[in-house]
PDB file of N, CA and C in Angstrom:
ATOM      1  N   UNK A 140     -42.938  23.963 -56.201  1.00  0.00           N
ATOM      2  CA  UNK A 140     -44.286  24.039 -56.763  1.00  0.00           C
ATOM      3  C   UNK A 140     -44.436  22.973 -57.833  1.00  0.00           C
ATOM      4  N   UNK A 141     -45.615  22.425 -57.876  1.00  0.00           N
ATOM      5  CA  UNK A 141     -45.889  21.407 -58.884  1.00  0.00           C
ATOM      6  C   UNK A 141     -46.901  21.938 -59.902  1.00  0.00           C
ATOM      7  N   UNK A 142     -46.857  21.371 -61.085  1.00  0.00           N
ATOM      8  CA  UNK A 142     -47.828  21.737 -62.115  1.00  0.00           C
ATOM      9  C   UNK A 142     -48.989  20.752 -62.041  1.00  0.00           C
ATOM     10  N   UNK A 143     -50.197  21.261 -61.912  1.00  0.00           N
ATOM     11  CA  UNK A 143     -51.376  20.406 -61.778  1.00  0.00           C
ATOM     12  C   UNK A 143     -52.518  21.010 -62.591  1.00  0.00           C
ATOM     13  N   UNK A 144     -52.556  20.667 -63.870  1.00  0.00           N
ATOM     14  CA  UNK A 144     -53.587  21.215 -64.756  1.00  0.00           C
ATOM     15  C   UNK A 144     -54.976  20.742 -64.364  1.00  0.00           C
ATOM     16  N   UNK A 145     -55.062  19.521 -63.854  1.00  0.00           N
ATOM     17  CA  UNK A 145     -56.381  18.999 -63.484  1.00  0.00           C
ATOM     18  C   UNK A 145     -56.993  19.791 -62.332  1.00  0.00           C
ATOM     19  N   UNK A 146     -56.182  20.144 -61.341  1.00  0.00           N
ATOM     20  CA  UNK A 146     -56.698  20.945 -60.235  1.00  0.00           C
ATOM     21  C   UNK A 146     -57.091  22.332 -60.711  1.00  0.00           C
ATOM     22  N   UNK A 147     -56.305  22.915 -61.596  1.00  0.00           N
ATOM     23  CA  UNK A 147     -56.669  24.219 -62.166  1.00  0.00           C
ATOM     24  C   UNK A 147     -57.977  24.123 -62.943  1.00  0.00           C
ATOM     25  N   UNK A 148     -58.126  23.043 -63.703  1.00  0.00           N
ATOM     26  CA  UNK A 148     -59.346  22.833 -64.479  1.00  0.00           C
ATOM     27  C   UNK A 148     -60.546  22.668 -63.538  1.00  0.00           C
ATOM     28  N   UNK A 149     -60.382  21.881 -62.484  1.00  0.00           N
ATOM     29  CA  UNK A 149     -61.475  21.683 -61.532  1.00  0.00           C
ATOM     30  C   UNK A 149     -61.817  22.969 -60.786  1.00  0.00           C
ATOM     31  N   UNK A 150     -60.817  23.810 -60.567  1.00  0.00           N
ATOM     32  CA  UNK A 150     -61.073  25.093 -59.920  1.00  0.00           C
ATOM     33  C   UNK A 150     -61.962  25.962 -60.803  1.00  0.00           C
ATOM     34  N   UNK A 151     -61.689  25.968 -62.100  1.00  0.00           N
ATOM     35  CA  UNK A 151     -62.539  26.731 -63.021  1.00  0.00           C
ATOM     36  C   UNK A 151     -63.941  26.129 -63.082  1.00  0.00           C
ATOM     37  N   UNK A 152     -64.035  24.809 -63.132  1.00  0.00           N
ATOM     38  CA  UNK A 152     -65.340  24.159 -63.214  1.00  0.00           C
ATOM     39  C   UNK A 152     -66.127  24.263 -61.915  1.00  0.00           C
ATOM     40  N   UNK A 153     -65.443  24.451 -60.798  1.00  0.00           N
ATOM     41  CA  UNK A 153     -66.149  24.541 -59.520  1.00  0.00           C
ATOM     42  C   UNK A 153     -67.056  25.767 -59.444  1.00  0.00           C
ATOM     43  N   UNK A 154     -66.857  26.716 -60.327  1.00  0.00           N
ATOM     44  CA  UNK A 154     -67.742  27.878 -60.383  1.00  0.00           C
ATOM     45  C   UNK A 154     -69.168  27.485 -60.746  1.00  0.00           C
ATOM     46  N   UNK A 155     -69.314  26.353 -61.410  1.00  0.00           N
ATOM     47  CA  UNK A 155     -70.636  25.895 -61.820  1.00  0.00           C
ATOM     48  C   UNK A 155     -71.462  25.395 -60.641  1.00  0.00           C
ATOM     49  N   UNK A 156     -70.850  25.310 -59.457  1.00  0.00           N
ATOM     50  CA  UNK A 156     -71.613  24.947 -58.265  1.00  0.00           C
ATOM     51  C   UNK A 156     -72.668  25.994 -57.933  1.00  0.00           C
ATOM     52  N   UNK A 157     -72.536  27.180 -58.484  1.00  0.00           N
ATOM     53  CA  UNK A 157     -73.569  28.202 -58.303  1.00  0.00           C
ATOM     54  C   UNK A 157     -74.919  27.704 -58.814  1.00  0.00           C
ATOM     55  N   UNK A 158     -74.894  26.877 -59.824  1.00  0.00           N
ATOM     56  CA  UNK A 158     -76.143  26.350 -60.375  1.00  0.00           C
ATOM     57  C   UNK A 158     -76.841  25.424 -59.390  1.00  0.00           C
ATOM     58  N   UNK A 159     -76.074  24.763 -58.534  1.00  0.00           N
ATOM     59  CA  UNK A 159     -76.625  23.794 -57.592  1.00  0.00           C
ATOM     60  C   UNK A 159     -76.858  24.414 -56.218  1.00  0.00           C
ATOM     61  N   UNK A 160     -75.862  25.132 -55.708  1.00  0.00           N
ATOM     62  CA  UNK A 160     -75.924  25.605 -54.323  1.00  0.00           C
ATOM     63  C   UNK A 160     -76.199  27.101 -54.195  1.00  0.00           C
ATOM     64  N   UNK A 161     -75.979  27.861 -55.217  1.00  0.00           N
ATOM     65  CA  UNK A 161     -76.199  29.300 -55.144  1.00  0.00           C
ATOM     66  C   UNK A 161     -74.950  30.090 -54.812  1.00  0.00           C
ATOM     67  N   UNK A 162     -74.142  29.623 -53.862  1.00  0.00           N
ATOM     68  CA  UNK A 162     -72.942  30.362 -53.480  1.00  0.00           C
ATOM     69  C   UNK A 162     -71.689  29.483 -53.531  1.00  0.00           C
ATOM     70  N   UNK A 163     -71.848  28.215 -53.786  1.00  0.00           N
ATOM     71  CA  UNK A 163     -70.701  27.301 -53.836  1.00  0.00           C
ATOM     72  C   UNK A 163     -69.703  27.644 -54.917  1.00  0.00           C
ATOM     73  N   UNK A 164     -70.143  28.330 -55.965  1.00  0.00           N
ATOM     74  CA  UNK A 164     -69.265  28.723 -57.046  1.00  0.00           C
ATOM     75  C   UNK A 164     -68.283  29.804 -56.648  1.00  0.00           C
ATOM     76  N   UNK A 165     -68.482  30.411 -55.499  1.00  0.00           N
ATOM     77  CA  UNK A 165     -67.525  31.376 -54.969  1.00  0.00           C
ATOM     78  C   UNK A 165     -66.703  30.754 -53.846  1.00  0.00           C
ATOM     79  N   UNK A 166     -67.352  30.002 -52.983  1.00  0.00           N
ATOM     80  CA  UNK A 166     -66.698  29.437 -51.800  1.00  0.00           C
ATOM     81  C   UNK A 166     -65.657  28.380 -52.180  1.00  0.00           C
ATOM     82  N   UNK A 167     -66.015  27.453 -53.042  1.00  0.00           N
ATOM     83  CA  UNK A 167     -65.098  26.355 -53.384  1.00  0.00           C
ATOM     84  C   UNK A 167     -63.838  26.859 -54.083  1.00  0.00           C
ATOM     85  N   UNK A 168     -63.932  27.727 -55.126  1.00  0.00           N
ATOM     86  CA  UNK A 168     -62.686  28.250 -55.707  1.00  0.00           C
ATOM     87  C   UNK A 168     -61.855  29.045 -54.704  1.00  0.00           C
ATOM     88  N   UNK A 169     -62.532  29.758 -53.796  1.00  0.00           N
ATOM     89  CA  UNK A 169     -61.818  30.521 -52.776  1.00  0.00           C
ATOM     90  C   UNK A 169     -61.013  29.597 -51.865  1.00  0.00           C
ATOM     91  N   UNK A 170     -61.635  28.510 -51.434  1.00  0.00           N
ATOM     92  CA  UNK A 170     -60.939  27.551 -50.556  1.00  0.00           C
ATOM     93  C   UNK A 170     -59.786  26.875 -51.292  1.00  0.00           C
ATOM     94  N   UNK A 171     -60.022  26.463 -52.529  1.00  0.00           N
ATOM     95  CA  UNK A 171     -58.955  25.826 -53.316  1.00  0.00           C
ATOM     96  C   UNK A 171     -57.807  26.809 -53.516  1.00  0.00           C
ATOM     97  N   UNK A 172     -58.132  28.039 -53.862  1.00  0.00           N
ATOM     98  CA  UNK A 172     -57.090  29.054 -54.083  1.00  0.00           C
ATOM     99  C   UNK A 172     -56.289  29.306 -52.817  1.00  0.00           C
ATOM    100  N   UNK A 173     -56.964  29.491 -51.691  1.00  0.00           N
ATOM    101  CA  UNK A 173     -56.262  29.797 -50.447  1.00  0.00           C
ATOM    102  C   UNK A 173     -55.380  28.650 -49.969  1.00  0.00           C
ATOM    103  N   UNK A 174     -55.809  27.408 -50.212  1.00  0.00           N
ATOM    104  CA  UNK A 174     -55.027  26.268 -49.734  1.00  0.00           C
ATOM    105  C   UNK A 174     -53.944  25.822 -50.704  1.00  0.00           C
ATOM    106  N   UNK A 175     -54.082  26.133 -51.990  1.00  0.00           N
ATOM    107  CA  UNK A 175     -53.167  25.596 -52.990  1.00  0.00           C
ATOM    108  C   UNK A 175     -52.322  26.644 -53.717  1.00  0.00           C
ATOM    109  N   UNK A 176     -52.500  27.924 -53.405  1.00  0.00           N
ATOM    110  CA  UNK A 176     -51.811  28.957 -54.185  1.00  0.00           C
ATOM    111  C   UNK A 176     -50.297  28.901 -54.062  1.00  0.00           C
ATOM    112  N   UNK A 177     -49.783  28.363 -52.970  1.00  0.00           N
ATOM    113  CA  UNK A 177     -48.336  28.242 -52.803  1.00  0.00           C
ATOM    114  C   UNK A 177     -47.805  26.876 -53.215  1.00  0.00           C
ATOM    115  N   UNK A 178     -48.705  25.957 -53.557  1.00  0.00           N
ATOM    116  CA  UNK A 178     -48.298  24.591 -53.870  1.00  0.00           C
ATOM    117  C   UNK A 178     -48.399  24.243 -55.349  1.00  0.00           C
ATOM    118  N   UNK A 179     -49.328  24.891 -56.065  1.00  0.00           N
ATOM    119  CA  UNK A 179     -49.577  24.563 -57.466  1.00  0.00           C
ATOM    120  C   UNK A 179     -49.167  25.743 -58.333  1.00  0.00           C
ATOM    121  N   UNK A 180     -48.384  25.461 -59.353  1.00  0.00           N
ATOM    122  CA  UNK A 180     -47.905  26.480 -60.283  1.00  0.00           C
ATOM    123  C   UNK A 180     -49.082  27.126 -61.014  1.00  0.00           C
ATOM    124  N   UNK A 181     -49.215  28.428 -60.915  1.00  0.00           N
ATOM    125  CA  UNK A 181     -50.269  29.157 -61.605  1.00  0.00           C
ATOM    126  C   UNK A 181     -51.565  29.290 -60.833  1.00  0.00           C
ATOM    127  N   UNK A 182     -51.686  28.621 -59.690  1.00  0.00           N
ATOM    128  CA  UNK A 182     -52.937  28.671 -58.940  1.00  0.00           C
ATOM    129  C   UNK A 182     -53.242  30.077 -58.437  1.00  0.00           C
ATOM    130  N   UNK A 183     -52.226  30.830 -58.059  1.00  0.00           N
ATOM    131  CA  UNK A 183     -52.465  32.177 -57.550  1.00  0.00           C
ATOM    132  C   UNK A 183     -53.130  33.045 -58.618  1.00  0.00           C
ATOM    133  N   UNK A 184     -52.606  33.025 -59.817  1.00  0.00           N
ATOM    134  CA  UNK A 184     -53.167  33.836 -60.906  1.00  0.00           C
ATOM    135  C   UNK A 184     -54.560  33.350 -61.296  1.00  0.00           C
ATOM    136  N   UNK A 185     -54.738  32.041 -61.394  1.00  0.00           N
ATOM    137  CA  UNK A 185     -56.042  31.496 -61.778  1.00  0.00           C
ATOM    138  C   UNK A 185     -57.083  31.755 -60.693  1.00  0.00           C
ATOM    139  N   UNK A 186     -56.688  31.598 -59.440  1.00  0.00           N
ATOM    140  CA  UNK A 186     -57.619  31.838 -58.343  1.00  0.00           C
ATOM    141  C   UNK A 186     -58.091  33.280 -58.304  1.00  0.00           C
ATOM    142  N   UNK A 187     -57.166  34.209 -58.479  1.00  0.00           N
ATOM    143  CA  UNK A 187     -57.542  35.626 -58.506  1.00  0.00           C
ATOM    144  C   UNK A 187     -58.467  35.921 -59.673  1.00  0.00           C
ATOM    145  N   UNK A 188     -58.166  35.314 -60.823  1.00  0.00           N
ATOM    146  CA  UNK A 188     -58.978  35.522 -62.014  1.00  0.00           C
ATOM    147  C   UNK A 188     -60.409  35.013 -61.787  1.00  0.00           C
ATOM    148  N   UNK A 189     -60.524  33.839 -61.182  1.00  0.00           N
ATOM    149  CA  UNK A 189     -61.835  33.239 -60.936  1.00  0.00           C
ATOM    150  C   UNK A 189     -62.621  34.068 -59.927  1.00  0.00           C
ATOM    151  N   UNK A 190     -61.976  34.468 -58.846  1.00  0.00           N
ATOM    152  CA  UNK A 190     -62.678  35.247 -57.824  1.00  0.00           C
ATOM    153  C   UNK A 190     -63.094  36.616 -58.350  1.00  0.00           C
ATOM    154  N   UNK A 191     -62.248  37.250 -59.141  1.00  0.00           N
ATOM    155  CA  UNK A 191     -62.624  38.523 -59.760  1.00  0.00           C
ATOM    156  C   UNK A 191     -63.823  38.344 -60.685  1.00  0.00           C
ATOM    157  N   UNK A 192     -63.848  37.236 -61.418  1.00  0.00           N
ATOM    158  CA  UNK A 192     -64.973  36.955 -62.308  1.00  0.00           C
ATOM    159  C   UNK A 192     -66.253  36.753 -61.502  1.00  0.00           C
ATOM    160  N   UNK A 193     -66.173  35.987 -60.416  1.00  0.00           N
ATOM    161  CA  UNK A 193     -67.358  35.744 -59.595  1.00  0.00           C
ATOM    162  C   UNK A 193     -67.876  37.032 -58.953  1.00  0.00           C
ATOM    163  N   UNK A 194     -66.969  37.867 -58.469  1.00  0.00           N
ATOM    164  CA  UNK A 194     -67.375  39.144 -57.877  1.00  0.00           C
ATOM    165  C   UNK A 194     -67.993  40.043 -58.943  1.00  0.00           C
ATOM    166  N   UNK A 195     -67.420  40.053 -60.128  1.00  0.00           N
ATOM    167  CA  UNK A 195     -67.959  40.863 -61.226  1.00  0.00           C
ATOM    168  C   UNK A 195     -69.359  40.402 -61.617  1.00  0.00           C
ATOM    169  N   UNK A 196     -69.560  39.101 -61.699  1.00  0.00           N
ATOM    170  CA  UNK A 196     -70.878  38.553 -62.030  1.00  0.00           C
ATOM    171  C   UNK A 196     -71.897  38.989 -60.980  1.00  0.00           C
ATOM    172  N   UNK A 197     -71.494  38.951 -59.717  1.00  0.00           N
ATOM    173  CA  UNK A 197     -72.383  39.378 -58.636  1.00  0.00           C
ATOM    174  C   UNK A 197     -72.733  40.862 -58.766  1.00  0.00           C
ATOM    175  N   UNK A 198     -71.751  41.692 -59.032  1.00  0.00           N
ATOM    176  CA  UNK A 198     -71.981  43.130 -59.184  1.00  0.00           C
ATOM    177  C   UNK A 198     -72.916  43.404 -60.361  1.00  0.00           C
ATOM    178  N   UNK A 199     -72.675  42.742 -61.493  1.00  0.00           N
ATOM    179  CA  UNK A 199     -73.526  42.942 -62.664  1.00  0.00           C
ATOM    180  C   UNK A 199     -74.958  42.481 -62.390  1.00  0.00           C
ATOM    181  N   UNK A 200     -75.116  41.421 -61.608  1.00  0.00           N
ATOM    182  CA  UNK A 200     -76.457  40.942 -61.260  1.00  0.00           C
ATOM    183  C   UNK A 200     -77.190  41.953 -60.391  1.00  0.00           C
ATOM    184  N   UNK A 201     -76.468  42.531 -59.433  1.00  0.00           N
ATOM    185  CA  UNK A 201     -77.073  43.548 -58.567  1.00  0.00           C
ATOM    186  C   UNK A 201     -77.475  44.780 -59.381  1.00  0.00           C
ATOM    187  N   UNK A 202     -76.639  45.176 -60.322  1.00  0.00           N
ATOM    188  CA  UNK A 202     -76.941  46.334 -61.169  1.00  0.00           C
ATOM    189  C   UNK A 202     -78.172  46.083 -62.037  1.00  0.00           C
ATOM    190  N   UNK A 203     -78.375  44.833 -62.453  1.00  0.00           N
ATOM    191  CA  UNK A 203     -79.488  44.534 -63.352  1.00  0.00           C
ATOM    192  C   UNK A 203     -80.849  44.585 -62.640  1.00  0.00           C
ATOM    193  N   UNK A 204     -80.878  44.476 -61.314  1.00  0.00           N
ATOM    194  CA  UNK A 204     -82.159  44.477 -60.593  1.00  0.00           C
ATOM    195  C   UNK A 204     -82.911  45.797 -60.766  1.00  0.00           C
ATOM    196  N   UNK A 205     -82.265  46.955 -60.536  1.00  0.00           N
ATOM    197  CA  UNK A 205     -83.022  48.200 -60.779  1.00  0.00           C
ATOM    198  C   UNK A 205     -83.401  48.372 -62.251  1.00  0.00           C
ATOM    199  N   UNK A 206     -82.588  47.835 -63.152  1.00  0.00           N
ATOM    200  CA  UNK A 206     -82.904  47.953 -64.577  1.00  0.00           C
ATOM    201  C   UNK A 206     -84.143  47.137 -64.935  1.00  0.00           C
ATOM    202  N   UNK A 207     -84.420  46.074 -64.188  1.00  0.00           N
ATOM    203  CA  UNK A 207     -85.650  45.310 -64.409  1.00  0.00           C
ATOM    204  C   UNK A 207     -86.847  46.179 -64.043  1.00  0.00           C
ATOM    205  N   UNK A 208     -86.742  46.844 -62.903  1.00  0.00           N
ATOM    206  CA  UNK A 208     -87.855  47.670 -62.428  1.00  0.00           C
ATOM    207  C   UNK A 208     -88.074  48.903 -63.289  1.00  0.00           C
ATOM    208  N   UNK A 209     -86.983  49.475 -63.792  1.00  0.00           N
ATOM    209  CA  UNK A 209     -87.107  50.713 -64.553  1.00  0.00           C
ATOM    210  C   UNK A 209     -87.433  50.496 -66.025  1.00  0.00           C
ATOM    211  N   UNK A 210     -86.677  49.642 -66.664  1.00  0.00           N
ATOM    212  CA  UNK A 210     -86.800  49.545 -68.118  1.00  0.00           C
ATOM    213  C   UNK A 210     -87.143  48.144 -68.631  1.00  0.00           C
ATOM    214  N   UNK A 211     -87.005  47.133 -67.806  1.00  0.00           N
ATOM    215  CA  UNK A 211     -87.218  45.778 -68.278  1.00  0.00           C
ATOM    216  C   UNK A 211     -86.004  45.193 -68.984  1.00  0.00           C
ATOM    217  N   UNK A 212     -85.012  46.036 -69.235  1.00  0.00           N
ATOM    218  CA  UNK A 212     -83.793  45.588 -69.910  1.00  0.00           C
ATOM    219  C   UNK A 212     -82.987  44.674 -68.988  1.00  0.00           C
ATOM    220  N   UNK A 213     -83.194  44.824 -67.705  1.00  0.00           N
ATOM    221  CA  UNK A 213     -82.459  44.021 -66.737  1.00  0.00           C
ATOM    222  C   UNK A 213     -82.674  42.531 -66.907  1.00  0.00           C
ATOM    223  N   UNK A 214     -83.828  42.146 -67.426  1.00  0.00           N
ATOM    224  CA  UNK A 214     -84.087  40.718 -67.664  1.00  0.00           C
ATOM    225  C   UNK A 214     -83.133  40.189 -68.726  1.00  0.00           C
ATOM    226  N   UNK A 215     -82.959  40.951 -69.792  1.00  0.00           N
ATOM    227  CA  UNK A 215     -82.017  40.539 -70.834  1.00  0.00           C
ATOM    228  C   UNK A 215     -80.597  40.501 -70.293  1.00  0.00           C
ATOM    229  N   UNK A 216     -80.269  41.466 -69.439  1.00  0.00           N
ATOM    230  CA  UNK A 216     -78.946  41.505 -68.826  1.00  0.00           C
ATOM    231  C   UNK A 216     -78.732  40.279 -67.939  1.00  0.00           C
ATOM    232  N   UNK A 217     -79.737  39.911 -67.152  1.00  0.00           N
ATOM    233  CA  UNK A 217     -79.616  38.719 -66.297  1.00  0.00           C
ATOM    234  C   UNK A 217     -79.460  37.442 -67.118  1.00  0.00           C
ATOM    235  N   UNK A 218     -80.167  37.355 -68.225  1.00  0.00           N
ATOM    236  CA  UNK A 218     -80.029  36.186 -69.101  1.00  0.00           C
ATOM    237  C   UNK A 218     -78.613  36.126 -69.667  1.00  0.00           C
ATOM    238  N   UNK A 219     -78.104  37.270 -70.108  1.00  0.00           N
ATOM    239  CA  UNK A 219     -76.733  37.325 -70.624  1.00  0.00           C
ATOM    240  C   UNK A 219     -75.711  36.964 -69.560  1.00  0.00           C
ATOM    241  N   UNK A 220     -75.909  37.465 -68.343  1.00  0.00           N
ATOM    242  CA  UNK A 220     -75.004  37.144 -67.239  1.00  0.00           C
ATOM    243  C   UNK A 220     -75.034  35.650 -66.951  1.00  0.00           C
ATOM    244  N   UNK A 221     -76.225  35.063 -66.972  1.00  0.00           N
ATOM    245  CA  UNK A 221     -76.354  33.624 -66.734  1.00  0.00           C
ATOM    246  C   UNK A 221     -75.625  32.802 -67.779  1.00  0.00           C
ATOM    247  N   UNK A 222     -75.750  33.196 -69.024  1.00  0.00           N
ATOM    248  CA  UNK A 222     -75.054  32.476 -70.102  1.00  0.00           C
ATOM    249  C   UNK A 222     -73.544  32.605 -69.946  1.00  0.00           C
ATOM    250  N   UNK A 223     -73.078  33.820 -69.665  1.00  0.00           N
ATOM    251  CA  UNK A 223     -71.636  34.037 -69.476  1.00  0.00           C
ATOM    252  C   UNK A 223     -71.120  33.243 -68.281  1.00  0.00           C
ATOM    253  N   UNK A 224     -71.907  33.201 -67.198  1.00  0.00           N
ATOM    254  CA  UNK A 224     -71.488  32.490 -65.983  1.00  0.00           C
ATOM    255  C   UNK A 224     -71.414  30.988 -66.182  1.00  0.00           C
ATOM    256  N   UNK A 225     -72.107  30.463 -67.181  1.00  0.00           N
ATOM    257  CA  UNK A 225     -72.048  29.032 -67.470  1.00  0.00           C
ATOM    258  C   UNK A 225     -70.991  28.715 -68.518  1.00  0.00           C
ATOM    259  N   UNK A 226     -70.936  29.509 -69.571  1.00  0.00           N
ATOM    260  CA  UNK A 226     -70.076  29.202 -70.715  1.00  0.00           C
ATOM    261  C   UNK A 226     -68.593  29.432 -70.423  1.00  0.00           C
ATOM    262  N   UNK A 227     -68.241  30.561 -69.822  1.00  0.00           N
ATOM    263  CA  UNK A 227     -66.825  30.888 -69.677  1.00  0.00           C
ATOM    264  C   UNK A 227     -66.058  30.000 -68.698  1.00  0.00           C
ATOM    265  N   UNK A 228     -66.642  29.548 -67.596  1.00  0.00           N
ATOM    266  CA  UNK A 228     -65.896  28.586 -66.778  1.00  0.00           C
ATOM    267  C   UNK A 228     -65.582  27.289 -67.535  1.00  0.00           C
ATOM    268  N   UNK A 229     -66.519  26.851 -68.361  1.00  0.00           N
ATOM    269  CA  UNK A 229     -66.285  25.626 -69.136  1.00  0.00           C
ATOM    270  C   UNK A 229     -65.206  25.854 -70.186  1.00  0.00           C
ATOM    271  N   UNK A 230     -65.309  26.965 -70.930  1.00  0.00           N
ATOM    272  CA  UNK A 230     -64.300  27.264 -71.951  1.00  0.00           C
ATOM    273  C   UNK A 230     -62.914  27.416 -71.333  1.00  0.00           C
ATOM    274  N   UNK A 231     -62.837  28.096 -70.197  1.00  0.00           N
ATOM    275  CA  UNK A 231     -61.539  28.314 -69.575  1.00  0.00           C
ATOM    276  C   UNK A 231     -60.984  27.048 -68.944  1.00  0.00           C
ATOM    277  N   UNK A 232     -61.839  26.154 -68.480  1.00  0.00           N
ATOM    278  CA  UNK A 232     -61.361  24.863 -67.982  1.00  0.00           C
ATOM    279  C   UNK A 232     -60.728  24.074 -69.121  1.00  0.00           C
ATOM    280  N   UNK A 233     -61.338  24.136 -70.289  1.00  0.00           N
ATOM    281  CA  UNK A 233     -60.775  23.450 -71.462  1.00  0.00           C
ATOM    282  C   UNK A 233     -59.448  24.090 -71.851  1.00  0.00           C
ATOM    283  N   UNK A 234     -59.394  25.421 -71.833  1.00  0.00           N
ATOM    284  CA  UNK A 234     -58.142  26.113 -72.170  1.00  0.00           C
ATOM    285  C   UNK A 234     -57.020  25.725 -71.206  1.00  0.00           C
ATOM    286  N   UNK A 235     -57.323  25.692 -69.918  1.00  0.00           N
ATOM    287  CA  UNK A 235     -56.312  25.338 -68.915  1.00  0.00           C
ATOM    288  C   UNK A 235     -55.831  23.912 -69.132  1.00  0.00           C
ATOM    289  N   UNK A 236     -56.739  23.017 -69.424  1.00  0.00           N
ATOM    290  CA  UNK A 236     -56.364  21.626 -69.647  1.00  0.00           C
ATOM    291  C   UNK A 236     -55.468  21.482 -70.877  1.00  0.00           C
ATOM    292  N   UNK A 237     -55.647  22.362 -71.857  1.00  0.00           N
ATOM    293  CA  UNK A 237     -54.811  22.333 -73.067  1.00  0.00           C
ATOM    294  C   UNK A 237     -53.532  23.132 -72.916  1.00  0.00           C
ATOM    295  N   UNK A 238     -53.329  23.752 -71.755  1.00  0.00           N
ATOM    296  CA  UNK A 238     -52.117  24.524 -71.517  1.00  0.00           C
ATOM    297  C   UNK A 238     -52.184  25.962 -71.996  1.00  0.00           C
ATOM    298  N   UNK A 239     -53.365  26.435 -72.347  1.00  0.00           N
ATOM    299  CA  UNK A 239     -53.540  27.811 -72.801  1.00  0.00           C
ATOM    300  C   UNK A 239     -53.880  28.706 -71.610  1.00  0.00           C
ATOM    301  N   UNK A 240     -53.758  29.997 -71.803  1.00  0.00           N
ATOM    302  CA  UNK A 240     -54.071  30.961 -70.756  1.00  0.00           C
ATOM    303  C   UNK A 240     -55.542  31.349 -70.861  1.00  0.00           C
ATOM    304  N   UNK A 241     -56.311  31.176 -69.780  1.00  0.00           N
ATOM    305  CA  UNK A 241     -57.734  31.520 -69.826  1.00  0.00           C
ATOM    306  C   UNK A 241     -57.958  33.022 -69.686  1.00  0.00           C
ATOM    307  N   UNK A 242     -59.146  33.453 -70.060  1.00  0.00           N
ATOM    308  CA  UNK A 242     -59.514  34.862 -69.887  1.00  0.00           C
ATOM    309  C   UNK A 242     -61.020  34.952 -69.663  1.00  0.00           C
ATOM    310  N   UNK A 243     -61.400  35.871 -68.797  1.00  0.00           N
ATOM    311  CA  UNK A 243     -62.803  36.135 -68.535  1.00  0.00           C
ATOM    312  C   UNK A 243     -63.102  37.556 -68.989  1.00  0.00           C
ATOM    313  N   UNK A 244     -64.089  37.732 -69.893  1.00  0.00           N
ATOM    314  CA  UNK A 244     -64.390  39.078 -70.382  1.00  0.00           C
ATOM    315  C   UNK A 244     -65.160  39.891 -69.343  1.00  0.00           C
ATOM    316  N   UNK A 245     -65.052  41.196 -69.434  1.00  0.00           N
ATOM    317  CA  UNK A 245     -65.789  42.137 -68.602  1.00  0.00           C
ATOM    318  C   UNK A 245     -65.568  41.933 -67.099  1.00  0.00           C
ATOM    319  N   UNK A 246     -64.384  41.440 -66.736  1.00  0.00           N
ATOM    320  CA  UNK A 246     -64.081  41.197 -65.338  1.00  0.00           C
ATOM    321  C   UNK A 246     -63.455  42.435 -64.714  1.00  0.00           C
ATOM    322  N   UNK A 247     -63.978  42.801 -63.562  1.00  0.00           N
ATOM    323  CA  UNK A 247     -63.431  43.920 -62.807  1.00  0.00           C
ATOM    324  C   UNK A 247     -62.306  43.370 -61.940  1.00  0.00           C
ATOM    325  N   UNK A 248     -61.128  43.939 -62.060  1.00  0.00           N
ATOM    326  CA  UNK A 248     -59.975  43.432 -61.291  1.00  0.00           C
ATOM    327  C   UNK A 248     -59.996  44.038 -59.891  1.00  0.00           C
ATOM    328  N   UNK A 249     -60.561  43.294 -58.959  1.00  0.00           N
ATOM    329  CA  UNK A 249     -60.664  43.732 -57.571  1.00  0.00           C
ATOM    330  C   UNK A 249     -59.524  43.159 -56.750  1.00  0.00           C
ATOM    331  N   UNK A 250     -59.279  41.863 -56.916  1.00  0.00           N
ATOM    332  CA  UNK A 250     -58.179  41.191 -56.231  1.00  0.00           C
ATOM    333  C   UNK A 250     -56.972  41.232 -57.158  1.00  0.00           C
ATOM    334  N   UNK A 251     -55.882  41.847 -56.698  1.00  0.00           N
ATOM    335  CA  UNK A 251     -54.708  41.989 -57.569  1.00  0.00           C
ATOM    336  C   UNK A 251     -53.578  41.104 -57.124  1.00  0.00           C
TER     337      UNK A 251
END
């Protein structure tokens, strides 16, 4: 296994493709993780972390839809989810590049 911080960093940043394509932020990290998890040191853990974060963001977005209809609070929740979905991939890409361990808050651990 080789150490490749740049690929790990790009994997975290690839989540931002959601802003452009809508679903690319899930597909691209998934493909990178599946193809590189046995070749790059730490890719398995980072890939699982990223995919769990993306799935969690999706679940929270779905939950916020009825809250929009019922209370209007869902709009604030969607804004918060959007900010988290943009900020944390960037922060964690920087952490990975510096050799630190990244973390995503409020992530549901689905893939173990």
